[in-house]
Backbone as numpy.savetxt, mean C-alpha at the origin, in Angstrom:
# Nx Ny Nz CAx CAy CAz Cx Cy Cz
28.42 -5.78 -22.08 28.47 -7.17 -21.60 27.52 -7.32 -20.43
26.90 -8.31 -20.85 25.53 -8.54 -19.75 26.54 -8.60 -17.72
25.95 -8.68 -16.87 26.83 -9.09 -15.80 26.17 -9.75 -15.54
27.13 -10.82 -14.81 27.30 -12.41 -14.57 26.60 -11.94 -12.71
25.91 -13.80 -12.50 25.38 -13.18 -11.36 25.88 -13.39 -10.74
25.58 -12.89 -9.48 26.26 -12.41 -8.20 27.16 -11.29 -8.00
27.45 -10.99 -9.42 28.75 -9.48 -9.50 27.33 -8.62 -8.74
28.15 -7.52 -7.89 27.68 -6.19 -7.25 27.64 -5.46 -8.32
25.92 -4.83 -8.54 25.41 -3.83 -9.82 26.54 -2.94 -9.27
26.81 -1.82 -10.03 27.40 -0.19 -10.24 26.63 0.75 -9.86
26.69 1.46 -9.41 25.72 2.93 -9.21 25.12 3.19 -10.86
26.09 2.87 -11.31 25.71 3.54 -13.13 25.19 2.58 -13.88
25.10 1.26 -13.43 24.35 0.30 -13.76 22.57 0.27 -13.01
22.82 0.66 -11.74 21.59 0.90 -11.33 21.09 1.94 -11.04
21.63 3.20 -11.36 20.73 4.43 -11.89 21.67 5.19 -10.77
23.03 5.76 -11.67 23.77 7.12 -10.46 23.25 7.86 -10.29
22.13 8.65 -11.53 21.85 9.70 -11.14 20.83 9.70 -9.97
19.82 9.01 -9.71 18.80 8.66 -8.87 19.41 7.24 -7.84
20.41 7.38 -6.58 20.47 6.48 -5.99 19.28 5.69 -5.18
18.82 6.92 -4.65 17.59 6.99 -3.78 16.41 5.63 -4.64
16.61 5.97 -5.59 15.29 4.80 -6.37 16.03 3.60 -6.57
17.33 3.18 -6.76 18.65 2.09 -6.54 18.19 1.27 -5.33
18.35 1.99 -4.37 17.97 1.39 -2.55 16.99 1.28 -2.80
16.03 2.04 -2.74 14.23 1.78 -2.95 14.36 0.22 -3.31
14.79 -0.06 -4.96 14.65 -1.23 -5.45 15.10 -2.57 -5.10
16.31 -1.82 -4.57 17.36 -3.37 -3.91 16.44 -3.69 -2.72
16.12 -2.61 -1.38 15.30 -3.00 -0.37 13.99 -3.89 -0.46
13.50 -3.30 -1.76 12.07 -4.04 -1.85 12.13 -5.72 -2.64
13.34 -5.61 -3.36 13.51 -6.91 -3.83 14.33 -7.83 -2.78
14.97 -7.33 -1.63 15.37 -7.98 -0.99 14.13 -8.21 0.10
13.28 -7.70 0.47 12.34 -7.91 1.28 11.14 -8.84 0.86
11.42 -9.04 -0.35 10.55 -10.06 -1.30 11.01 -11.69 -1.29
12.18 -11.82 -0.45 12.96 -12.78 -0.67 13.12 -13.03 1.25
13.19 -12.45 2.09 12.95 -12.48 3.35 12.97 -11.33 3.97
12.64 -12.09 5.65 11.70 -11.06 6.32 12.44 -9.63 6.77
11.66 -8.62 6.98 11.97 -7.27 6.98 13.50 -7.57 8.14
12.94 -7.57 8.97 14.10 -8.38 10.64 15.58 -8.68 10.06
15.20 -9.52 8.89 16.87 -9.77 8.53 17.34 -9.12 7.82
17.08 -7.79 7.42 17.72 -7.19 5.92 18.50 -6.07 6.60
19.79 -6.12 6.26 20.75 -5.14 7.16 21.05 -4.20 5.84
21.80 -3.32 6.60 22.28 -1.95 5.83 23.12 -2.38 4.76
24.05 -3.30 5.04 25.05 -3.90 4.40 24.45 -4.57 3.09
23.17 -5.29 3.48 22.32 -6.25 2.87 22.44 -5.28 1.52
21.31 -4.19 2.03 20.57 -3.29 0.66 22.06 -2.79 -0.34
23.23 -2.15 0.46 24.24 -1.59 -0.17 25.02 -2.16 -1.13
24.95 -3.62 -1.07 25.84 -4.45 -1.80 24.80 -4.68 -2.69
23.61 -5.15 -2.51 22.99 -5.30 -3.79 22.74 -3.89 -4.66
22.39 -2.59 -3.68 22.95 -1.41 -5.11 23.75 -1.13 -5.21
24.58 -1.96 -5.26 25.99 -1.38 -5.93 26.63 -0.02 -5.07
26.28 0.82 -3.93 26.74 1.39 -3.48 27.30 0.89 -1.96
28.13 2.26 -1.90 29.26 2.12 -0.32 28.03 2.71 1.09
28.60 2.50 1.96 27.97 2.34 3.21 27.30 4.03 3.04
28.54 4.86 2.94 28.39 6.47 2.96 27.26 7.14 1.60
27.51 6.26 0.45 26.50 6.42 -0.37 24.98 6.70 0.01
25.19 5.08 0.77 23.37 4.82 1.43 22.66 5.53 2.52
23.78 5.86 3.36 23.72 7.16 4.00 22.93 8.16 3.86
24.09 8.90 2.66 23.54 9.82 2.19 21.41 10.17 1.79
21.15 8.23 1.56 19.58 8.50 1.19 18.81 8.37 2.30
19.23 7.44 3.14 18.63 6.99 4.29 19.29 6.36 5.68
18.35 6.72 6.31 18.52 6.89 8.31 19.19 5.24 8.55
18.32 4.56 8.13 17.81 3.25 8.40 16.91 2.39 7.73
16.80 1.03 7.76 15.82 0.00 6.65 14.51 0.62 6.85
14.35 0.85 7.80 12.67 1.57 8.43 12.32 2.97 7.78
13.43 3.62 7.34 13.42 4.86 6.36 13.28 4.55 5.06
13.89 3.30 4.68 13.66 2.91 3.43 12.00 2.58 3.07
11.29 1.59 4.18 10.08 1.36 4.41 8.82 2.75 4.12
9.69 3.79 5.31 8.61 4.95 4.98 9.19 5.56 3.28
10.08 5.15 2.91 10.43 6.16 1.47 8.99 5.17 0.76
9.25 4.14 0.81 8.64 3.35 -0.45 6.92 3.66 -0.01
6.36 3.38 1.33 5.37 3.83 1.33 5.09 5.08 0.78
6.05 6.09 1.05 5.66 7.74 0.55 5.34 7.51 -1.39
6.51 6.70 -1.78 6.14 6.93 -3.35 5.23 6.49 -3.72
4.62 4.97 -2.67 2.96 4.33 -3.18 2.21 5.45 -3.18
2.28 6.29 -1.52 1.31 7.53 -1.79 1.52 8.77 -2.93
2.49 9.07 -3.09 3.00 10.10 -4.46 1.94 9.16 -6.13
2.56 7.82 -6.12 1.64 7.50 -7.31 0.39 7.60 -7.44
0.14 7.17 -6.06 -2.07 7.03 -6.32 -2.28 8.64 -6.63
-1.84 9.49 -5.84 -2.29 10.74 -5.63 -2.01 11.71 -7.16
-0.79 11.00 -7.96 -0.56 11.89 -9.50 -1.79 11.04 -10.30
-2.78 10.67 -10.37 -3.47 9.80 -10.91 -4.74 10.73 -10.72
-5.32 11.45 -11.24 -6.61 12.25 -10.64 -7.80 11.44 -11.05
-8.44 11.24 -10.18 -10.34 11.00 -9.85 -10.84 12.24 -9.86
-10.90 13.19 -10.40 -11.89 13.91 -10.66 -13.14 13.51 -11.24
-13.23 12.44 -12.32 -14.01 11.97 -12.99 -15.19 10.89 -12.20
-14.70 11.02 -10.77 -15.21 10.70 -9.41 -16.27 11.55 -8.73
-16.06 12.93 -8.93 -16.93 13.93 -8.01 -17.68 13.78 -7.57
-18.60 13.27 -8.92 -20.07 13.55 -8.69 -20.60 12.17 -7.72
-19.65 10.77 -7.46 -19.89 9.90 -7.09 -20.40 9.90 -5.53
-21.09 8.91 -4.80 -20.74 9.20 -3.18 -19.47 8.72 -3.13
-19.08 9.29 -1.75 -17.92 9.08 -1.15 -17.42 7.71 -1.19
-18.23 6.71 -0.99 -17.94 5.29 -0.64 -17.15 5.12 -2.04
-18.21 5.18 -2.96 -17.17 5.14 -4.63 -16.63 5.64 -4.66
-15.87 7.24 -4.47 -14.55 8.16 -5.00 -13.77 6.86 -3.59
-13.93 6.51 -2.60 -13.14 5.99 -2.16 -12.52 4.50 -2.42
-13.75 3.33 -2.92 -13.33 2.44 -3.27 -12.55 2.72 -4.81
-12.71 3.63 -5.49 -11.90 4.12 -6.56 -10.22 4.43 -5.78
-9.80 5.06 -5.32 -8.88 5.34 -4.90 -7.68 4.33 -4.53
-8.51 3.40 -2.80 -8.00 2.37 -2.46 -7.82 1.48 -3.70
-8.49 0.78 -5.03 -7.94 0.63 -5.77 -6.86 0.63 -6.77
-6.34 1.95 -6.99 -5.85 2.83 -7.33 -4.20 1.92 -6.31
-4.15 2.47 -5.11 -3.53 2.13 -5.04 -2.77 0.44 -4.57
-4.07 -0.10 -4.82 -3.44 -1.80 -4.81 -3.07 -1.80 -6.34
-3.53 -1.25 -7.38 -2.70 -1.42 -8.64 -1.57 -0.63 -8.57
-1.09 -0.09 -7.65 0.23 0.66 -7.51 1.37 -0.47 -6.93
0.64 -0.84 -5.62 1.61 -1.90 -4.90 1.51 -3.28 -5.93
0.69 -3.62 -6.93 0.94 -4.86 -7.72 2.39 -5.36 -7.56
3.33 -4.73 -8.02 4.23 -5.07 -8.72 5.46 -5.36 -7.13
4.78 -5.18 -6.39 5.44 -5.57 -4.70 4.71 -6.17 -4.32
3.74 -7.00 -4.47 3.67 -8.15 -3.83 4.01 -8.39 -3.05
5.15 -9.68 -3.28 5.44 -10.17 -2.09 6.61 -9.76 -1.31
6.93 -8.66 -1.71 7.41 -7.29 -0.33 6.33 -7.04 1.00
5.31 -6.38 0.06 4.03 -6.26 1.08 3.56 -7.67 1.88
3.59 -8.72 1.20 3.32 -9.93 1.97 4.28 -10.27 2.95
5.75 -10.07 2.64 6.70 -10.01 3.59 6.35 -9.21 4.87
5.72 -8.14 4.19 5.82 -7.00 5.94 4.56 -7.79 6.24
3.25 -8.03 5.81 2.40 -8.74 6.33 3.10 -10.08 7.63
3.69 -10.52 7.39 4.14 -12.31 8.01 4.99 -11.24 8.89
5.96 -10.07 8.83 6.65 -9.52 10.11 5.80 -8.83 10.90
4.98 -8.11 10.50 3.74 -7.83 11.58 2.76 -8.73 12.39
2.67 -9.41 11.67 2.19 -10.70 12.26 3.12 -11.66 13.59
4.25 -11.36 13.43 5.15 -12.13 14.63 5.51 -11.12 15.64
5.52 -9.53 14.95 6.29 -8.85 16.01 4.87 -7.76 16.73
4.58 -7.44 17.47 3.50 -6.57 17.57 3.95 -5.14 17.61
5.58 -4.79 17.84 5.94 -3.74 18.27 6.04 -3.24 16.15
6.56 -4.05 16.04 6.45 -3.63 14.64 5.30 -3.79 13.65
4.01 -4.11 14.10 2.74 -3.85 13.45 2.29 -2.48 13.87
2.75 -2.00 15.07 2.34 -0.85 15.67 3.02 0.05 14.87
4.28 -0.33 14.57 4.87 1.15 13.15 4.17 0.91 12.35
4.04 -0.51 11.71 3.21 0.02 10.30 2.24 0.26 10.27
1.30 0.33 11.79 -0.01 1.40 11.68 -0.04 2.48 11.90
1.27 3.22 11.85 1.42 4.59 11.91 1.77 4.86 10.55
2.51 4.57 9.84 2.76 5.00 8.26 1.63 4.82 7.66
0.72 3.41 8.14 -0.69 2.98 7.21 -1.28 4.48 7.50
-1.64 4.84 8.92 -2.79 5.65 8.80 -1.97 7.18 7.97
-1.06 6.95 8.26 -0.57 8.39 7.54 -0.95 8.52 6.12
-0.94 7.26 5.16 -0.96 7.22 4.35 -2.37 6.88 3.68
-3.48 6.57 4.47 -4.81 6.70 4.64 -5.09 8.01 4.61
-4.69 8.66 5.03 -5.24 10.80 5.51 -4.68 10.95 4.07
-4.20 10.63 3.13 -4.09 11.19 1.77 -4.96 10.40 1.43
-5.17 9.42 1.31 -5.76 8.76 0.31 -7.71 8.98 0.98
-8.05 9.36 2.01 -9.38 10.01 1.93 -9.12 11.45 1.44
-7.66 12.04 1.36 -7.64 13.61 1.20 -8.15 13.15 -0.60
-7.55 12.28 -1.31 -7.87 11.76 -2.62 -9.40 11.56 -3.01
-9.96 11.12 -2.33 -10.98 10.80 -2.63 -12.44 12.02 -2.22
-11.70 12.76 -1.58 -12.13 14.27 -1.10 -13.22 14.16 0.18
-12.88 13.54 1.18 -13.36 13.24 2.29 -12.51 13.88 3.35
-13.34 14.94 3.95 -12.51 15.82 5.16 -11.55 14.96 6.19
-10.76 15.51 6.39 -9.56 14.68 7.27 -8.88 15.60 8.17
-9.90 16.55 8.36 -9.39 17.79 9.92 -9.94 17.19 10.72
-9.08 17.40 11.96 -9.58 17.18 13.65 -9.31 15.74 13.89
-10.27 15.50 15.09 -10.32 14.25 15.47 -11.37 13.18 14.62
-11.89 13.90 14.31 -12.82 12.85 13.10 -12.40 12.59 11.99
-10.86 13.32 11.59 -10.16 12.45 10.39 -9.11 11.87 10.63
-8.85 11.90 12.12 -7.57 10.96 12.35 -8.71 10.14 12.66
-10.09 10.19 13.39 -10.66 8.42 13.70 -10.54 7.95 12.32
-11.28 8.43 11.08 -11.41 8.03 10.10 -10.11 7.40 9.28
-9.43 7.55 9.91 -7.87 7.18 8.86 -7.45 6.29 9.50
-7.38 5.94 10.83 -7.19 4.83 11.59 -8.59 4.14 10.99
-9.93 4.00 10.86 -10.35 3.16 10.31 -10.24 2.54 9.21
-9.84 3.42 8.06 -9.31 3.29 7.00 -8.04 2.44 6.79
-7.47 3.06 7.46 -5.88 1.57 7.77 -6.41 0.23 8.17
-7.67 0.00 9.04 -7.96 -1.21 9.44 -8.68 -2.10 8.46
-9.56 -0.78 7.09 -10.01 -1.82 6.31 -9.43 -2.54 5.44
-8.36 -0.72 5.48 -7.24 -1.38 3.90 -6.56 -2.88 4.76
-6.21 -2.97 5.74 -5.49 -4.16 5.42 -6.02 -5.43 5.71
-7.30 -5.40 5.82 -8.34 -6.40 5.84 -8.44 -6.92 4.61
-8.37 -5.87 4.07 -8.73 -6.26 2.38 -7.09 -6.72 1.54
-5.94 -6.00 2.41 -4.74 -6.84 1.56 -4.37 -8.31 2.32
-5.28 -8.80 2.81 -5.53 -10.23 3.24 -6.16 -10.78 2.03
-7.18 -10.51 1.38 -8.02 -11.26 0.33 -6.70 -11.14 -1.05
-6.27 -9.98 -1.21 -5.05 -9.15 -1.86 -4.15 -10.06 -2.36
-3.60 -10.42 -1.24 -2.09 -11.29 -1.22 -2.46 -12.74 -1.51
-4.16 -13.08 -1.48 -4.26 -14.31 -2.19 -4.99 -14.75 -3.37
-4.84 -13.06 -4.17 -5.75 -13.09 -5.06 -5.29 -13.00 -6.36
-5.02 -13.88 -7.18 -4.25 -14.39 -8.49 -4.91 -13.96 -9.65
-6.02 -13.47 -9.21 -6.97 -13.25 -11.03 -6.55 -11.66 -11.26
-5.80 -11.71 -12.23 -5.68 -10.28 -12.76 -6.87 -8.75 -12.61
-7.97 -9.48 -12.82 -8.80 -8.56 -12.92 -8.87 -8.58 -11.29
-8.50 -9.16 -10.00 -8.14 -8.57 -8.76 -10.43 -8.65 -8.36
-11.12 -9.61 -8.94 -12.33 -10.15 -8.54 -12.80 -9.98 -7.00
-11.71 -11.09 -6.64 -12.10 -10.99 -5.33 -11.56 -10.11 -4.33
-10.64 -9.43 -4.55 -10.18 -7.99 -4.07 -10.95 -7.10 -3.97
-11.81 -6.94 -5.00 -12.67 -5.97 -5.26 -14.02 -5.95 -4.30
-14.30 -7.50 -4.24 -15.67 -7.79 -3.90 -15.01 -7.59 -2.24
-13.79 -7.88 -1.79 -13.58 -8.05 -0.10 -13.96 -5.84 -0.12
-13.14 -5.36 -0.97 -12.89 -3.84 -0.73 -14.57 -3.64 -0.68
-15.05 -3.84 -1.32 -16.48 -3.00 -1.65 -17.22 -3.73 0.28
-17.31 -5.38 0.41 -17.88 -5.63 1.52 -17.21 -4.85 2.92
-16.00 -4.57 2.97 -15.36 -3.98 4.24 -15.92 -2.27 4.41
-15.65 -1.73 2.95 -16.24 -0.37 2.64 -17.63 -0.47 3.40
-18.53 -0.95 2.99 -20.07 -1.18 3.07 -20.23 -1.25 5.04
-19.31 -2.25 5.51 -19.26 -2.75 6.96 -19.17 -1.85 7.84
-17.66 -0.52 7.54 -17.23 0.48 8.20 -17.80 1.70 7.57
-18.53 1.87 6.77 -18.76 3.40 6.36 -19.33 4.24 7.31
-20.24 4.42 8.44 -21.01 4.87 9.51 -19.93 5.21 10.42
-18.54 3.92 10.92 -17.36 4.67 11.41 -16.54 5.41 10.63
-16.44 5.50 9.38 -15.60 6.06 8.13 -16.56 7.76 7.91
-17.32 7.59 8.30 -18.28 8.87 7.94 -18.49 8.93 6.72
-19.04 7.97 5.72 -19.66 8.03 4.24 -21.24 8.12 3.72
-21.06 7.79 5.03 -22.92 7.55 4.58 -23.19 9.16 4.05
-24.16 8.99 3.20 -24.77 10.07 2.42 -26.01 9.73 1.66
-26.53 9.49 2.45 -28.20 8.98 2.32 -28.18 7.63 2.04
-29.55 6.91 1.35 -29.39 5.81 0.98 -28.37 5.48 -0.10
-27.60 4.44 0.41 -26.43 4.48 -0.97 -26.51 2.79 -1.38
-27.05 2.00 -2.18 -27.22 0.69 -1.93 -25.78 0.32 -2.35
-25.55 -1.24 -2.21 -24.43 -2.10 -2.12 -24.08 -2.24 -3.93
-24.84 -2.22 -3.93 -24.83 -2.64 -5.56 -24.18 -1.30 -6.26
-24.54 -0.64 -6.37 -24.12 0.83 -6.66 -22.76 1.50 -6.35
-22.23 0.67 -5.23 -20.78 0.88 -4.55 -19.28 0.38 -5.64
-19.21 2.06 -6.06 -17.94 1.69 -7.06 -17.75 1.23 -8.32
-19.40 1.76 -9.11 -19.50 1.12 -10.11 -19.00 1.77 -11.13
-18.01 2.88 -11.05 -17.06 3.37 -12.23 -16.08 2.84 -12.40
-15.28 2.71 -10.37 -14.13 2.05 -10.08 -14.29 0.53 -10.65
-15.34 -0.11 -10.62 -14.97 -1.49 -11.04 -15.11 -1.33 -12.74
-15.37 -0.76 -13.21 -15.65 -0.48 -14.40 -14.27 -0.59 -15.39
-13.49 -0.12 -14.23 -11.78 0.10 -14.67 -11.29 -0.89 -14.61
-11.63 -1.88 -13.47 -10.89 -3.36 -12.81 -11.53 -4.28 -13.61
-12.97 -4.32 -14.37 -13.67 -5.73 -13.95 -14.52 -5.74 -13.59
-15.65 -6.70 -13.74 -16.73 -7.28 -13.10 -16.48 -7.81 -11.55
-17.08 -7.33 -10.61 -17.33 -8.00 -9.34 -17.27 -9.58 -9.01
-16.72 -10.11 -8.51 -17.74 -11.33 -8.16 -17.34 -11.31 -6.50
-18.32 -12.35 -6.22 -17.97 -12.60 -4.46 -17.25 -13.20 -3.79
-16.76 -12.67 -2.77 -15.62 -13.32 -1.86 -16.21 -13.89 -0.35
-15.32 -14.72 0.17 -15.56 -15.01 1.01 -15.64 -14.14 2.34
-15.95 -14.22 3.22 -15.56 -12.83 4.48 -14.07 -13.39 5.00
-13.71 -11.89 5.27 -12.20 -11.98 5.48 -12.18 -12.44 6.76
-10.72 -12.44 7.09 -10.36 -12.89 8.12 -9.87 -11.96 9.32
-9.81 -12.27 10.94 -9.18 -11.12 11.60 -7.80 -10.76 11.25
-7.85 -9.46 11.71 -5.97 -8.57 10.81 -5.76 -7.75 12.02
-4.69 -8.16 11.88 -3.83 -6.83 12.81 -3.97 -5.86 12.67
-3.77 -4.66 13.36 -4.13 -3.27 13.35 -2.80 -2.86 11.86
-1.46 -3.07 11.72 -0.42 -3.02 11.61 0.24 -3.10 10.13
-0.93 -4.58 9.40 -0.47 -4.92 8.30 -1.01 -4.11 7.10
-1.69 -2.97 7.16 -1.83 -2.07 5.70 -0.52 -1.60 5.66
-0.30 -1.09 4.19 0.32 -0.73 3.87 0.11 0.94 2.54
């Protein structure tokens, strides 16, 4: 028998064996619906169907839930191999990648747009999510096989957090499946920061930037130049 809405799912309705992915789902669908600020413990538990001690058991706090879901965006891009990348410059194995994982976050939307609009009001909490962003930047150049020891791959990963979420500005308003103008903001921000990103590798023209990766997405077309972003809002 289908359940009627508003009944509280079951653990066994929303996956006993895996609670941990239960919360994941309730958190992110409740964060899709409002802002991060209002979603209490209570919030996520009743919509998975579990008890306070259940949720516990997976997580600290909503902000644990936040770093779980970021960790699995990074777990997906990273089971996905670019090898077929190698031979590319860096700028391409990388605009390949960052791709990679905006077709991961697709299907969160407007979760990610949610934390976008709470970073945007709170600054103390753009400042966390530029600590998970860049964390999650140092894999995703480790992906694309761009050194990330020392101080020149934490600069580089903090730059990397600043483009990615430059570019999930064009992202969150970009409706064409084939993700056009996503592509064209990623490739112009790539192109802007590569000299602070450390990509350059001789002459590499604009045109040439990512032409396997778009190969996968789509034809290019052009976007407008983005707009200023908080340090805060990648994801």
């Amino acid at each position: 028998m289908a359940r009627s809405p508003g009944t509280k799912a079951t653990p066994a309705a929303k996956g006993a064996a895996d609670p941990r992915a239960a919360i994941l789902d309730s958190f992110l669908a409740l964060l899709a619906q409002k802002p991060f600020e209002r979603i209490s413990l209570g919030d996520v538990a009743d919509r998975a169907g579990l008890s306070l001690a259940e949720l516990r058991a997976s997580f600290g706090s909503t902000f644990d839930m936040l770093v779980g879901f970021t960790r699995d965006t990074d777990r997906q891009v990273l089971a996905t191999s670019g090898d077929d990348m190698d031979g590319e410059p860096a700028r391409d194995r990388l605009f390949d990648v960052l791709m990679r994982r905006l077709d991961v976050l697709g299907p969160h939307k407007a979760a990610v747009r949610s934390l976008a609009e709470s970073a945007r009001r709170n600054p103390f909490f753009a400042l966390a999510l530029n600590r998970l962003a860049v964390r999650s930047q140092q894999w995703m150049l480790a992906a694309a096989k761009i050194d990330t020891a020392g101080l020149k791959g934490a600069v580089r990963a903090q730059g990397l957090a600043l483009v990615f979420a430059r570019v999930l500005q064009t992202y969150l308003r970009d409706d064409d499946p084939g993700l056009a103008r996503t592509m064209a903001a990623l490739d112009r921000e790539l192109a802007r920061g590569e000299r602070v990103l450390g990509l350059v590798e001789g002459a590499v023209s604009l045109a040439t930037c990512g032409r396997r990766g778009r190969a996968r997405h789509g034809e290019k077309k052009h976007a407008p130049p983005g707009e200023p972003v908080a340090a805060g809002e990648g994801i």
